[in-house]
Amino acid sequence: MRRRSGLAITALAFGYAFLYVPIAILIVYSFNDSRLVTVWSHVSTRWYGELLHNAQIGDAFFLSLRIAAVSASASVMLGTLAALAMRRGRRFAGRSAFEVLVMMPLILPEVLTGLSLLLLFVLLGNFFGWPSERGATTITLAHITFGMAYATIVIRARLSELDPLLEEAAADLGATPVRTFWRVTLPLLMPAVLAAWLLAFTLSLDDVVIASFVTGPGASTLPIVIFSSVRLGVSPQINALATLLVCAVALIVGVATLTLARAKK
Amino acid sequence: MKAAGRLTVRARGLVVGLPFGWLVLFVLLPSLIVFAISLVEPRLGAPPFTPLFSHGSGALPRFDGKLDNYLLIFSDSLYVAAFLSSIRIAVSAALITLVLAYPMAYAIARTGPRWRTPLLMLVVLPFWTSFLIRVYAWTGILNSNGLVNNALRHLGVIAEPLPLLHNEFAVYLGIVYSYLPFMVLPIYAVLERLDWKLLEAAADLGAPPWRAFLRVTLPLSLPGIVAGLLLVFIPAVGEFIIPELLGGPGTLMIGRVLWTEFFSNHDWPLASALAIVLLVLVLTPAIALARVTRRPEDAA
Amino acid sequence: MAADAAAMPAIAVAGVSKRFGEVRAVDSVTLEIARGEFFCLLGASGSGKTTLLRMIAGFEQPDRGRISIDGEDVTAAPPYRRPVNMMFQSYALFPHLTVARNVAFGLEEEGRPKAEIRTRVAAALDLLDMGGLGGRKPHQLSGGQSQRAALARALVKEPKILLLDEPLAALDKRLRERAQGELVALRKRLGITFVMVTHDQEEAMGMASRIALMRDGAVLQVGSPRDLYENPVSRYAAEFFGTANLFEGRVVRVNGPHVSVECDTLGTLQASCAGGVSPGSAAAVMARPEHVTLSRAPAGETNMLPARLDSLSFLGSFYAGEVVLAQGQRVSARLSPAEYAAAGAPNAGEEVSLSFSPQAARVLTR
């Protein structure tokens, strides 16, 4: 028994070290004063200061934030409808096609999703004159599409756990299906809706490949800027930016998890 | 009463129609377009490809689609090698991930219920932080002046830096690191539901622990293992960022080749044909995944 | 007009059928439930009782037949437009709302003024002794409290009919017995119609004024608890309501309510029947254990069978005896201490004579 728990602890310790040590190193080195990223000189917040004055990164950050917020909100709305159609709706024609299509963005390689959406936008632009140019709008549309797939999964899982008797009880007490949705189904789905929003938001904030395909001149999201910079090698400013992003995400996800756990109690 | 009924019908139509319409416009249609473009030739101009139909001699438009791009892909050793090495890298990386993930999932499933949620949270949390940044973190570690090489040089183990970055080894590392949660979660899900009394029964019937593991635990966790392997393989085989940042110039992966054809060579039709072959490549494991993870409620 | 309305059944179910795939859940059921009744749909699982209740509530649509409530055809009406309310087996309390908001839910859907809602919610909670618990969330309630909250939520709308789907199934035994009495008293006090679904025969007998016994989607028999116990229409009905000793045979003579049944090795047994029996048909004589008497010495000649007392247990208020007849059939007997003493206090293993009165025994042809 003792030997087995020793093995288990070793496996966990190694696994978690593997997962977290690289991020920890990144964070530590973001406070390294040296321009040569890998040579430690002394602790400083110099790169954070430079980061604040980097207008390109600042613009990219706000653009990404805007795209992520809009696409996450739309993803969650569409995802909720899709989950309802799959779990609560009656049978409808093309339902199995619908189920396959919903999951497609999760399976398709990013390069394929990016390429296919770009071709769509190019052809739409040629035939209908819209979108007239590619940029924030086309990135948002692309992000809604894959965000919706993730949102559907998360919300559908919660919906499956929901006791359908609760919706029947609401109908029995006089609520129409639409009222039942607003008063019973949606409030009970709220934790999943929030989790789905957060997931869609972070995925949008993280996407390089699809955005690279569907963007146009002048619209560089934060991941595109980071990617083009790190392709050239390690950069101290990117270390600082990465640290800020990682901490922000950890904070948001941590707070959200705790809040949801408390709400469940 | 009639009006309310009609409203409900309209609401129901909206529930199905809006997401369905979106998916048709932004998933189905683009995929068909990719296929269509894969049948034409590149040219200079906007758009940078020839039309699929042209005005023929008769009244009907003439279909100009050709399979030339596919013939090229299957005859040119570069593309064949890229596909083969993508599959090889994705399969091997998935297996390495399994070796690392199984003990973790097993250990988490065997801890007390109190610890399971935080331990699982710790596995999932990196998934929420930027994928790009997590891959980037390794460049600083594996670099020739990176942390590992510096440390080894400092200790006098090596004189010259080891070539850790920009090779296939780094790509494996990147895939395992990035997709570890995808493997831990499905295996954990299966092990968590496992009735540990079965192991006691096996012991009672004379099986020592390792035999009990091989004959009871492992077969019962097979659905989780298969799901995990597929969940790692599917994104890994079309991966672009990891081979681009961690791989060397010789690390051929299809996602990277597609990117180059599109962005550097501006050959949209060839990129489209590569995308279609890649799609076929992930479709089989994706269908297998759907079978493995199908829930009983869906089967009904 | 008013007299008409009073005479009209609260619920009329006419020729209703419902299939789920290949399964006939409800098979041409016709029922009338009067106003102010405590009506019970009783049956084993899969008998169709819950599906019938759900069709009355509006959650399922019948494939055929009509359902009327107070004379109004509601067959096609959705649940939110029916003057009935349901108490669900698992209570289905909204977990995100407090008890008071749960109870207020239906009134809010009716668009009642806030002040009226507040008063009526308070009154409903008081009615069920839940006065201090309005601010709690459902997960903070005990099983009994949840059951009362679910009742309050259904009753606050002052429905003409309250539907109860296994209302006591989720309670433990002790609470269940108390809740039975409370539900009966509550129905008396409110004067509305209760329709309850249960699989528990004792619960149905203890609470209902009338019972419909269902099997395989069809109603076998409708009647008062006493009627169903004493005059079951079939062997299945007889055995559903407690223990029944059945002696299989063939009808040889019918004389008004008196019927003689020839049972091969047991000879001719006398029993009574309300009618519909003709000589020559296969039938069973049914005797309840409490109607079976034992004695050491043979006494009388009607329905007298020699037997051996196989086992005897004293269960406080009565003795339970298992008797084996000559051809091997087992018969249960239930004797009060006085009857046991009168029988000569036989011990297990002794030869005894078994008898039952023709008036208490019934002839069953189905």
PDB file of C-alpha atoms in Angstrom, chain A residues 163 165-166 168-177 179 183-184 187-188 265, chain C residues 54 59 80 85-86 88 90 92-96 105-106 108-109 139 153 157:
ATOM      1  CA  ASP A 163     -33.928  17.290 -14.654  1.00  0.00           C
ATOM      2  CA  LEU A 165     -39.170  17.504 -14.667  1.00  0.00           C
ATOM      3  CA  LEU A 166     -38.174  21.030 -13.622  1.00  0.00           C
ATOM      4  CA  GLU A 168     -42.447  20.258 -16.802  1.00  0.00           C
ATOM      5  CA  ALA A 169     -43.099  21.669 -13.350  1.00  0.00           C
ATOM      6  CA  ALA A 170     -42.826  25.194 -14.742  1.00  0.00           C
ATOM      7  CA  ALA A 171     -45.270  24.327 -17.538  1.00  0.00           C
ATOM      8  CA  ASP A 172     -47.607  22.808 -14.968  1.00  0.00           C
ATOM      9  CA  LEU A 173     -47.507  26.068 -13.010  1.00  0.00           C
ATOM     10  CA  GLY A 174     -48.565  28.000 -16.092  1.00  0.00           C
ATOM     11  CA  ALA A 175     -45.310  29.020 -17.773  1.00  0.00           C
ATOM     12  CA  THR A 176     -45.193  28.877 -21.585  1.00  0.00           C
ATOM     13  CA  PRO A 177     -42.091  27.258 -23.144  1.00  0.00           C
ATOM     14  CA  ARG A 179     -41.180  31.782 -20.158  1.00  0.00           C
ATOM     15  CA  ARG A 183     -37.266  31.547 -15.642  1.00  0.00           C
ATOM     16  CA  VAL A 184     -36.025  27.984 -15.149  1.00  0.00           C
ATOM     17  CA  PRO A 187     -30.889  30.338 -14.686  1.00  0.00           C
ATOM     18  CA  LEU A 188     -30.003  26.697 -14.116  1.00  0.00           C
ATOM     19  CA  LYS A 265     -23.409  24.853  -2.553  1.00  0.00           C
TER      20      LYS A 265
ATOM     21  CA  ARG C  54     -49.117  12.781 -17.398  1.00  0.00           C
ATOM     22  CA  PHE C  59     -47.181  16.435 -20.592  1.00  0.00           C
ATOM     23  CA  TYR C  80     -49.692  25.593 -18.908  1.00  0.00           C
ATOM     24  CA  ASN C  85     -51.458  21.200 -10.899  1.00  0.00           C
ATOM     25  CA  MET C  86     -49.078  18.397 -10.274  1.00  0.00           C
ATOM     26  CA  PHE C  88     -43.987  15.522  -8.797  1.00  0.00           C
ATOM     27  CA  SER C  90     -39.060  13.950  -7.016  1.00  0.00           C
ATOM     28  CA  ALA C  92     -39.078  19.124  -8.973  1.00  0.00           C
ATOM     29  CA  LEU C  93     -38.484  22.164  -6.792  1.00  0.00           C
ATOM     30  CA  PHE C  94     -36.539  24.813  -8.698  1.00  0.00           C
ATOM     31  CA  PRO C  95     -33.095  24.627  -7.092  1.00  0.00           C
ATOM     32  CA  HIS C  96     -32.208  28.231  -7.910  1.00  0.00           C
ATOM     33  CA  PHE C 105     -43.840  30.896  -9.380  1.00  0.00           C
ATOM     34  CA  GLY C 106     -47.277  29.861 -10.603  1.00  0.00           C
ATOM     35  CA  GLU C 108     -46.356  35.147 -11.035  1.00  0.00           C
ATOM     36  CA  GLU C 109     -47.092  33.321 -14.274  1.00  0.00           C
ATOM     37  CA  HIS C 139     -31.338  21.815  -0.880  1.00  0.00           C
ATOM     38  CA  ARG C 153     -46.417  25.217  -4.792  1.00  0.00           C
ATOM     39  CA  LYS C 157     -52.738  28.157  -7.514  1.00  0.00           C
TER      40      LYS C 157
END
